[in-house]
PDB file of C-alpha atoms and ligand atoms in Angstrom:
ATOM      1  CA  MET A  21      87.218 116.738 106.676  1.00 44.00           C
ATOM      2  CA  SER A  22      85.249 119.872 107.529  1.00 44.00           C
ATOM      3  CA  ARG A  23      83.652 121.763 104.662  1.00 50.00           C
ATOM      4  CA  ASP A  24      82.085 125.196 104.571  1.00 50.00           C
ATOM      5  CA  ARG A  25      78.453 125.145 103.527  1.00 66.00           C
ATOM      6  CA  LYS A  26      78.099 128.363 101.599  1.00 79.00           C
ATOM      7  CA  ILE A  27      79.335 128.647  98.007  1.00 90.00           C
ATOM      8  CA  VAL A  28      80.561 132.146  97.165  1.00 92.00           C
ATOM      9  CA  PRO A  29      81.705 132.891  93.588  1.00 97.00           C
ATOM     10  CA  LEU A  30      85.174 134.375  93.218  1.00 98.00           C
ATOM     11  CA  ASN A  31      85.792 137.886  91.929  1.00 98.00           C
ATOM     12  CA  LYS A  32      88.249 138.665  89.092  1.00 98.00           C
ATOM     13  CA  GLU A  33      91.171 139.265  91.412  1.00 98.00           C
ATOM     14  CA  GLU A  34      90.553 136.035  93.298  1.00 98.00           C
ATOM     15  CA  ILE A  35      90.299 134.120  90.027  1.00 98.00           C
ATOM     16  CA  MET A  36      93.684 135.502  88.982  1.00 98.00           C
ATOM     17  CA  LYS A  37      95.163 134.277  92.272  1.00 98.00           C
ATOM     18  CA  MET A  38      93.654 130.825  91.711  1.00 99.00           C
ATOM     19  CA  ARG A  39      95.180 130.763  88.219  1.00 99.00           C
ATOM     20  CA  VAL A  40      98.599 131.552  89.673  1.00 99.00           C
ATOM     21  CA  VAL A  41      98.590 128.973  92.479  1.00 99.00           C
ATOM     22  CA  CYS A  42      97.047 126.282  90.273  1.00 99.00           C
ATOM     23  CA  LYS A  43      99.704 126.787  87.604  1.00 99.00           C
ATOM     24  CA  LEU A  44     102.304 126.394  90.325  1.00 99.00           C
ATOM     25  CA  ALA A  45     100.603 123.160  91.450  1.00 99.00           C
ATOM     26  CA  ALA A  46     100.768 121.810  87.902  1.00 99.00           C
ATOM     27  CA  ARG A  47     104.427 122.799  87.517  1.00 98.00           C
ATOM     28  CA  THR A  48     105.180 121.156  90.860  1.00 98.00           C
ATOM     29  CA  LEU A  49     103.723 117.895  89.582  1.00 98.00           C
ATOM     30  CA  GLU A  50     105.573 118.259  86.279  1.00 98.00           C
ATOM     31  CA  ASN A  51     108.798 118.690  88.240  1.00 98.00           C
ATOM     32  CA  ILE A  52     108.275 115.758  90.627  1.00 98.00           C
ATOM     33  CA  ALA A  53     107.456 113.419  87.719  1.00 98.00           C
ATOM     34  CA  LYS A  54     111.157 113.508  86.785  1.00 98.00           C
ATOM     35  CA  TYR A  55     112.094 112.030  90.169  1.00 98.00           C
ATOM     36  CA  VAL A  56     109.537 109.212  90.290  1.00 98.00           C
ATOM     37  CA  ARG A  57     111.965 106.370  89.550  1.00 98.00           C
ATOM     38  CA  VAL A  58     112.982 102.953  90.892  1.00 98.00           C
ATOM     39  CA  GLY A  59     114.999 103.479  94.102  1.00 98.00           C
ATOM     40  CA  VAL A  60     113.600 106.838  95.232  1.00 99.00           C
ATOM     41  CA  THR A  61     111.832 107.001  98.604  1.00 99.00           C
ATOM     42  CA  THR A  62     108.486 108.710  99.014  1.00 99.00           C
ATOM     43  CA  SER A  63     110.121 110.946 101.662  1.00 99.00           C
ATOM     44  CA  GLU A  64     112.619 112.153  99.075  1.00 99.00           C
ATOM     45  CA  LEU A  65     109.740 113.069  96.760  1.00 99.00           C
ATOM     46  CA  ASP A  66     108.136 114.946  99.661  1.00 99.00           C
ATOM     47  CA  GLN A  67     111.315 116.929 100.310  1.00 99.00           C
ATOM     48  CA  ILE A  68     111.751 117.826  96.635  1.00 99.00           C
ATOM     49  CA  VAL A  69     108.194 119.187  96.505  1.00 99.00           C
ATOM     50  CA  GLU A  70     108.630 121.081  99.771  1.00 98.00           C
ATOM     51  CA  ASP A  71     111.790 122.774  98.407  1.00 98.00           C
ATOM     52  CA  PHE A  72     110.197 123.533  95.017  1.00 99.00           C
ATOM     53  CA  THR A  73     107.126 125.011  96.703  1.00 99.00           C
ATOM     54  CA  LYS A  74     109.148 127.307  98.982  1.00 98.00           C
ATOM     55  CA  THR A  75     111.416 128.360  96.104  1.00 98.00           C
ATOM     56  CA  ASN A  76     108.288 129.482  94.307  1.00 98.00           C
ATOM     57  CA  GLY A  77     107.054 131.590  97.215  1.00 98.00           C
ATOM     58  CA  ALA A  78     104.312 129.210  98.309  1.00 99.00           C
ATOM     59  CA  SER A  79     103.687 126.840 101.214  1.00 98.00           C
ATOM     60  CA  SER A  80     102.559 123.213 101.222  1.00 99.00           C
ATOM     61  CA  ALA A  81      98.951 123.050 102.398  1.00 99.00           C
ATOM     62  CA  PRO A  82      98.981 119.389 103.515  1.00 99.00           C
ATOM     63  CA  LEU A  83     101.834 120.014 106.005  1.00 98.00           C
ATOM     64  CA  GLY A  84     100.148 120.357 109.387  1.00 98.00           C
ATOM     65  CA  TYR A  85      96.648 120.174 107.882  1.00 98.00           C
ATOM     66  CA  HIS A  86      94.609 118.550 110.665  1.00 98.00           C
ATOM     67  CA  GLY A  87      97.954 117.225 111.861  1.00 98.00           C
ATOM     68  CA  PHE A  88      99.020 115.705 108.520  1.00 99.00           C
ATOM     69  CA  PRO A  89     102.800 115.248 108.886  1.00 98.00           C
ATOM     70  CA  LYS A  90     104.088 115.768 105.321  1.00 99.00           C
ATOM     71  CA  SER A  91     103.915 118.209 102.389  1.00 99.00           C
ATOM     72  CA  ILE A  92     102.397 115.820  99.831  1.00 99.00           C
ATOM     73  CA  CYS A  93     100.448 112.579  99.683  1.00 99.00           C
ATOM     74  CA  THR A  94     102.126 109.550  98.092  1.00 99.00           C
ATOM     75  CA  SER A  95      99.737 106.660  97.561  1.00 99.00           C
ATOM     76  CA  VAL A  96     101.415 103.486  96.301  1.00 99.00           C
ATOM     77  CA  ASN A  97      99.632 100.483  94.706  1.00 99.00           C
ATOM     78  CA  SER A  98      96.680  99.546  96.981  1.00 99.00           C
ATOM     79  CA  ILE A  99      96.777 102.870  98.854  1.00 99.00           C
ATOM     80  CA  VAL A 100      93.757 104.810  97.602  1.00 99.00           C
ATOM     81  CA  CYS A 101      94.690 108.273  98.912  1.00 99.00           C
ATOM     82  CA  HIS A 102      96.401 110.295 101.672  1.00 99.00           C
ATOM     83  CA  GLY A 103      99.422 107.992 101.754  1.00 99.00           C
ATOM     84  CA  VAL A 104     102.082 109.493 104.021  1.00 99.00           C
ATOM     85  CA  PRO A 105     105.610 109.806 102.573  1.00 99.00           C
ATOM     86  CA  ASP A 106     108.094 107.607 104.449  1.00 98.00           C
ATOM     87  CA  GLN A 107     111.207 105.488 103.864  1.00 98.00           C
ATOM     88  CA  ARG A 108     109.401 103.246 101.347  1.00 98.00           C
ATOM     89  CA  ILE A 109     111.575 102.712  98.277  1.00 99.00           C
ATOM     90  CA  LEU A 110     109.786 102.649  94.934  1.00 99.00           C
ATOM     91  CA  LYS A 111     110.399  99.442  93.047  1.00 98.00           C
ATOM     92  CA  SER A 112     109.820  98.326  89.488  1.00 98.00           C
ATOM     93  CA  GLY A 113     106.173  97.416  88.998  1.00 98.00           C
ATOM     94  CA  ASP A 114     104.783  99.967  91.484  1.00 99.00           C
ATOM     95  CA  ILE A 115     102.236 102.634  90.660  1.00 99.00           C
ATOM     96  CA  ILE A 116     102.162 105.816  92.736  1.00 99.00           C
ATOM     97  CA  ASN A 117      99.843 108.792  92.998  1.00 99.00           C
ATOM     98  CA  VAL A 118     101.545 112.050  93.988  1.00 99.00           C
ATOM     99  CA  ASP A 119      99.123 114.719  95.239  1.00 99.00           C
ATOM    100  CA  VAL A 120     100.354 118.303  95.690  1.00 99.00           C
ATOM    101  CA  THR A 121      98.583 121.380  97.078  1.00 99.00           C
ATOM    102  CA  PRO A 122     100.552 124.619  97.188  1.00 99.00           C
ATOM    103  CA  MET A 123      99.006 127.602  98.963  1.00 99.00           C
ATOM    104  CA  LYS A 124      99.921 131.097  97.778  1.00 98.00           C
ATOM    105  CA  ASP A 125      98.444 134.526  98.409  1.00 98.00           C
ATOM    106  CA  GLY A 126      95.624 132.910 100.398  1.00 98.00           C
ATOM    107  CA  PHE A 127      94.534 130.452  97.695  1.00 99.00           C
ATOM    108  CA  PHE A 128      94.968 126.709  97.144  1.00 99.00           C
ATOM    109  CA  GLY A 129      95.792 124.749  93.983  1.00 99.00           C
ATOM    110  CA  ASP A 130      95.239 120.998  94.181  1.00 99.00           C
ATOM    111  CA  CYS A 131      96.280 118.366  91.633  1.00 99.00           C
ATOM    112  CA  SER A 132      97.594 114.853  91.466  1.00 99.00           C
ATOM    113  CA  ALA A 133      98.754 112.265  88.977  1.00 99.00           C
ATOM    114  CA  SER A 134      99.515 108.575  89.059  1.00 99.00           C
ATOM    115  CA  TYR A 135     102.791 107.280  87.653  1.00 98.00           C
ATOM    116  CA  ILE A 136     104.137 103.875  86.721  1.00 98.00           C
ATOM    117  CA  VAL A 137     107.535 102.870  88.083  1.00 98.00           C
ATOM    118  CA  GLY A 138     109.930 100.792  85.970  1.00 98.00           C
ATOM    119  CA  GLU A 139     108.390  97.793  84.220  1.00 98.00           C
ATOM    120  CA  VAL A 140     104.768  97.399  85.226  1.00 98.00           C
ATOM    121  CA  SER A 141     102.074  94.821  84.521  1.00 98.00           C
ATOM    122  CA  ASP A 142      99.476  95.475  81.838  1.00 98.00           C
ATOM    123  CA  VAL A 143      96.882  95.798  84.606  1.00 98.00           C
ATOM    124  CA  ALA A 144      98.891  98.519  86.370  1.00 98.00           C
ATOM    125  CA  ARG A 145      99.435 100.447  83.157  1.00 98.00           C
ATOM    126  CA  ALA A 146      95.757 100.178  82.227  1.00 98.00           C
ATOM    127  CA  ILE A 147      94.361 101.354  85.574  1.00 99.00           C
ATOM    128  CA  VAL A 148      96.583 104.443  85.464  1.00 99.00           C
ATOM    129  CA  GLN A 149      95.449 105.296  81.929  1.00 98.00           C
ATOM    130  CA  THR A 150      91.806 104.678  82.821  1.00 98.00           C
ATOM    131  CA  ALA A 151      91.969 106.882  85.935  1.00 99.00           C
ATOM    132  CA  GLU A 152      93.242 109.815  83.883  1.00 99.00           C
ATOM    133  CA  ILE A 153      90.499 109.452  81.299  1.00 99.00           C
ATOM    134  CA  ALA A 154      87.911 109.014  84.083  1.00 99.00           C
ATOM    135  CA  ARG A 155      88.912 112.383  85.514  1.00 99.00           C
ATOM    136  CA  ASP A 156      88.619 113.972  82.081  1.00 99.00           C
ATOM    137  CA  LYS A 157      85.163 112.427  81.532  1.00 99.00           C
ATOM    138  CA  GLY A 158      84.103 113.975  84.830  1.00 99.00           C
ATOM    139  CA  ILE A 159      85.444 117.381  83.810  1.00 99.00           C
ATOM    140  CA  GLU A 160      83.678 117.247  80.441  1.00 99.00           C
ATOM    141  CA  ALA A 161      80.361 116.868  82.272  1.00 99.00           C
ATOM    142  CA  ILE A 162      80.765 120.442  83.570  1.00 99.00           C
ATOM    143  CA  VAL A 163      78.384 122.318  81.275  1.00 98.00           C
ATOM    144  CA  PRO A 164      76.009 125.189  82.131  1.00 98.00           C
ATOM    145  CA  GLY A 165      73.430 123.921  84.617  1.00 98.00           C
ATOM    146  CA  ALA A 166      75.404 120.772  85.508  1.00 98.00           C
ATOM    147  CA  THR A 167      75.358 119.237  88.976  1.00 98.00           C
ATOM    148  CA  THR A 168      77.876 117.258  90.990  1.00 98.00           C
ATOM    149  CA  GLY A 169      75.745 114.205  90.197  1.00 98.00           C
ATOM    150  CA  ASP A 170      76.394 114.735  86.475  1.00 98.00           C
ATOM    151  CA  ILE A 171      80.146 114.636  87.121  1.00 99.00           C
ATOM    152  CA  GLY A 172      79.854 111.498  89.251  1.00 99.00           C
ATOM    153  CA  PHE A 173      77.590 109.796  86.751  1.00 99.00           C
ATOM    154  CA  ALA A 174      80.017 110.427  83.871  1.00 99.00           C
ATOM    155  CA  ILE A 175      82.973 109.104  85.875  1.00 99.00           C
ATOM    156  CA  ASP A 176      81.215 105.999  87.171  1.00 98.00           C
ATOM    157  CA  LYS A 177      79.747 105.109  83.772  1.00 98.00           C
ATOM    158  CA  PHE A 178      83.158 105.220  82.119  1.00 99.00           C
ATOM    159  CA  VAL A 179      84.987 103.386  84.915  1.00 98.00           C
ATOM    160  CA  THR A 180      82.393 100.620  85.137  1.00 98.00           C
ATOM    161  CA  ARG A 181      82.423 100.054  81.375  1.00 98.00           C
ATOM    162  CA  LYS A 182      86.169  99.583  81.535  1.00 98.00           C
ATOM    163  CA  GLY A 183      85.777  96.960  84.276  1.00 98.00           C
ATOM    164  CA  TYR A 184      86.951  99.073  87.220  1.00 98.00           C
ATOM    165  CA  THR A 185      85.131 100.520  90.217  1.00 99.00           C
ATOM    166  CA  ALA A 186      84.866 104.107  91.493  1.00 99.00           C
ATOM    167  CA  VAL A 187      85.468 104.834  95.179  1.00 99.00           C
ATOM    168  CA  LYS A 188      82.373 106.357  96.812  1.00 98.00           C
ATOM    169  CA  GLU A 189      83.472 107.565 100.250  1.00 98.00           C
ATOM    170  CA  ILE A 190      86.064 110.084  99.080  1.00 98.00           C
ATOM    171  CA  GLY A 191      86.033 112.517  96.155  1.00 98.00           C
ATOM    172  CA  GLY A 192      86.459 116.038  94.927  1.00 98.00           C
ATOM    173  CA  HIS A 193      85.598 119.269  96.723  1.00 98.00           C
ATOM    174  CA  GLY A 194      85.172 122.976  96.465  1.00 98.00           C
ATOM    175  CA  ILE A 195      88.453 124.893  96.784  1.00 98.00           C
ATOM    176  CA  GLY A 196      89.607 128.508  96.865  1.00 98.00           C
ATOM    177  CA  ARG A 197      90.485 130.390 100.035  1.00 98.00           C
ATOM    178  CA  ILE A 198      89.719 127.120 101.810  1.00 98.00           C
ATOM    179  CA  PHE A 199      91.444 123.816 100.997  1.00 98.00           C
ATOM    180  CA  HIS A 200      88.284 121.698 101.289  1.00 98.00           C
ATOM    181  CA  GLU A 201      84.852 123.292 101.063  1.00 97.00           C
ATOM    182  CA  ASP A 202      81.463 122.500  99.571  1.00 97.00           C
ATOM    183  CA  PRO A 203      80.371 120.931  97.329  1.00 98.00           C
ATOM    184  CA  PHE A 204      81.425 117.293  97.641  1.00 98.00           C
ATOM    185  CA  VAL A 205      82.191 116.070  94.117  1.00 98.00           C
ATOM    186  CA  PRO A 206      81.456 112.333  93.981  1.00 98.00           C
ATOM    187  CA  SER A 207      82.794 109.793  91.496  1.00 98.00           C
ATOM    188  CA  TYR A 208      79.348 108.203  91.173  1.00 98.00           C
ATOM    189  CA  GLY A 209      75.826 109.583  91.064  1.00 98.00           C
ATOM    190  CA  LYS A 210      72.662 110.224  89.159  1.00 98.00           C
ATOM    191  CA  ARG A 211      72.259 112.811  86.412  1.00 98.00           C
ATOM    192  CA  GLY A 212      70.767 116.049  87.713  1.00 98.00           C
ATOM    193  CA  ARG A 213      71.260 115.100  91.377  1.00 98.00           C
ATOM    194  CA  GLY A 214      73.599 116.601  93.916  1.00 97.00           C
ATOM    195  CA  ASP A 215      74.562 120.273  93.986  1.00 97.00           C
ATOM    196  CA  LEU A 216      74.227 122.719  91.122  1.00 97.00           C
ATOM    197  CA  LEU A 217      77.688 123.953  90.091  1.00 98.00           C
ATOM    198  CA  VAL A 218      78.223 127.676  90.654  1.00 98.00           C
ATOM    199  CA  PRO A 219      79.974 129.737  87.924  1.00 98.00           C
ATOM    200  CA  TRP A 220      83.205 131.412  89.105  1.00 98.00           C
ATOM    201  CA  HIS A 221      83.604 128.898  91.926  1.00 98.00           C
ATOM    202  CA  CYS A 222      86.356 126.278  91.855  1.00 98.00           C
ATOM    203  CA  ILE A 223      86.091 122.546  92.436  1.00 98.00           C
ATOM    204  CA  THR A 224      88.389 119.579  92.108  1.00 99.00           C
ATOM    205  CA  VAL A 225      87.615 116.501  90.057  1.00 99.00           C
ATOM    206  CA  GLU A 226      89.649 113.622  91.486  1.00 99.00           C
ATOM    207  CA  PRO A 227      88.200 110.153  90.985  1.00 99.00           C
ATOM    208  CA  MET A 228      89.889 107.232  92.728  1.00 99.00           C
ATOM    209  CA  ILE A 229      89.392 104.068  90.779  1.00 98.00           C
ATOM    210  CA  ASN A 230      89.976 100.491  91.905  1.00 99.00           C
ATOM    211  CA  GLU A 231      90.987  97.334  90.098  1.00 98.00           C
ATOM    212  CA  GLY A 232      88.703  95.166  92.248  1.00 98.00           C
ATOM    213  CA  SER A 233      86.164  96.050  94.919  1.00 98.00           C
ATOM    214  CA  ALA A 234      85.130  99.697  95.312  1.00 98.00           C
ATOM    215  CA  SER A 235      85.259  99.383  99.086  1.00 98.00           C
ATOM    216  CA  VAL A 236      88.077 100.914 101.075  1.00 98.00           C
ATOM    217  CA  LYS A 237      89.575 100.461 104.534  1.00 98.00           C
ATOM    218  CA  GLU A 238      90.346 103.507 106.665  1.00 98.00           C
ATOM    219  CA  PHE A 239      93.561 103.820 108.677  1.00 98.00           C
ATOM    220  CA  ASP A 240      94.732 106.330 111.278  1.00 98.00           C
ATOM    221  CA  ILE A 241      97.714 108.595 110.710  1.00 98.00           C
ATOM    222  CA  PRO A 242      99.519 109.088 114.042  1.00 98.00           C
ATOM    223  CA  GLY A 243      99.050 112.618 115.393  1.00 98.00           C
ATOM    224  CA  SER A 244      96.482 113.514 112.725  1.00 98.00           C
ATOM    225  CA  THR A 245      92.716 113.388 112.276  1.00 98.00           C
ATOM    226  CA  VAL A 246      93.265 112.813 108.528  1.00 98.00           C
ATOM    227  CA  LYS A 247      92.800 109.159 107.587  1.00 98.00           C
ATOM    228  CA  TYR A 248      94.482 107.255 104.827  1.00 99.00           C
ATOM    229  CA  TYR A 249      92.678 104.652 102.762  1.00 99.00           C
ATOM    230  CA  GLU A 250      93.553 101.349 101.208  1.00 99.00           C
ATOM    231  CA  THR A 251      91.536  99.050  98.915  1.00 99.00           C
ATOM    232  CA  SER A 252      89.702  96.464 101.021  1.00 98.00           C
ATOM    233  CA  ASP A 253      90.949  93.638  98.782  1.00 98.00           C
ATOM    234  CA  GLY A 254      94.561  94.815  98.461  1.00 98.00           C
ATOM    235  CA  LYS A 255      94.226  95.333  94.698  1.00 99.00           C
ATOM    236  CA  LEU A 256      95.416  98.426  92.834  1.00 99.00           C
ATOM    237  CA  SER A 257      93.930 101.930  92.985  1.00 99.00           C
ATOM    238  CA  ALA A 258      94.804 104.948  90.812  1.00 99.00           C
ATOM    239  CA  GLN A 259      93.800 108.611  90.760  1.00 99.00           C
ATOM    240  CA  PHE A 260      94.238 111.877  88.866  1.00 99.00           C
ATOM    241  CA  GLU A 261      93.113 115.321  90.035  1.00 99.00           C
ATOM    242  CA  HIS A 262      92.640 118.763  88.512  1.00 99.00           C
ATOM    243  CA  THR A 263      91.369 122.011  90.026  1.00 99.00           C
ATOM    244  CA  ILE A 264      88.679 123.478  87.782  1.00 99.00           C
ATOM    245  CA  LEU A 265      87.118 126.920  87.507  1.00 99.00           C
ATOM    246  CA  VAL A 266      83.414 126.585  86.730  1.00 98.00           C
ATOM    247  CA  THR A 267      82.482 129.241  84.153  1.00 98.00           C
ATOM    248  CA  GLU A 268      79.252 130.461  82.565  1.00 98.00           C
ATOM    249  CA  THR A 269      79.969 128.410  79.450  1.00 98.00           C
ATOM    250  CA  GLY A 270      81.539 125.341  81.075  1.00 98.00           C
ATOM    251  CA  TYR A 271      84.921 125.119  82.727  1.00 98.00           C
ATOM    252  CA  GLU A 272      88.571 126.122  82.717  1.00 98.00           C
ATOM    253  CA  ILE A 273      91.178 123.605  83.905  1.00 99.00           C
ATOM    254  CA  LEU A 274      93.439 125.643  86.196  1.00 99.00           C
ATOM    255  CA  THR A 275      96.055 123.018  87.057  1.00 99.00           C
ATOM    256  CA  LEU A 276      97.776 122.961  83.683  1.00 98.00           C
ATOM    257  CA  PRO A 277     101.471 123.899  83.420  1.00 98.00           C
TER     258      PRO A 277
HETATM  259  N1  MF3 B   1      95.264 116.869  98.280  1.00 60.03           N
HETATM  260  C1  MF3 B   1      94.264 116.019  98.877  1.00 60.03           C
HETATM  261  C2  MF3 B   1      92.982 116.276  98.100  1.00 60.03           C
HETATM  262  O1  MF3 B   1      93.000 116.111  96.928  1.00 60.03           O
HETATM  263  C3  MF3 B   1      94.065 116.284 100.317  1.00 60.03           C
HETATM  264  C4  MF3 B   1      95.210 115.956 101.145  1.00 60.03           C
HETATM  265  S1  MF3 B   1      94.841 116.394 102.752  1.00 60.03           S
HETATM  266  C5  MF3 B   1      96.072 115.721 103.596  1.00 60.03           C
HETATM  267  O2  MF3 B   1      91.990 116.713  98.590  1.00 60.03           O
HETATM  268  F1  MF3 B   1      95.925 116.118 104.799  1.00 60.03           F
HETATM  269  F2  MF3 B   1      95.998 114.385 103.462  1.00 60.03           F
HETATM  270  F3  MF3 B   1      97.189 116.115 103.080  1.00 60.03           F
HETATM  271 CO1   CO B   2      91.603 117.591  96.302  1.00 60.03          CO
HETATM  272 CO1   CO B   3      94.805 116.674  96.059  1.00 60.03          CO
END
């Protein structure tokens, strides 16, 4: 995924536009949560989001992004991220991450959540809960003078203590007028390393956490240069994502309904 190198803070007007599109992203997720049930297909979820997005005067950034064929990503069970919606029917015991990115007025809002479907195992329930807290631990590391390494360190420390692993190859990113830009926001790292966070710039915090091995396998998506990823051992993976505005005193979570 190509990323722009230069980090430019947003002005007041641009920040307002980020607030608007990010709130829409959060409301989109809130809406789709009602449809994540036994028997629904991931394609149906995709269509519901596409309709909701258009109704709200936005477009779906994933659709056509480097050839990506759908409006959202649906990553079930051992799929780590970038799962492509298809005719797969959700069944009791599944976990699914739904990742939405509306684009409005030139700005992107990116968030995702993992959901349990029907009656799930204790392991499935626990990994979903842990992934959400892991994201929040990462966000709380955003204090004045913090680096991307501080975020990654906080996530990895928490995840490891709980007996899970954090995926290294894929992570968060800068976002604004561009869907994916610098900096890369890892889910592991050393305190004080990486890039200094820039006030009035936006980033995502989106750790992917695995039940077993941290390693992932990469798969092609026909007609696209975007890859999708699966755990190398076939065990579960879960993820949550927020878009965050870095401020002079810390952060503001933009993808809240
Ligand atoms: N929304 C994903 C992210 O969090 C990116 C999806 S890109 C796509 O960065 F092409 F796979 F849709
Ligand atoms: Co993202
Ligand atoms: Co996303």
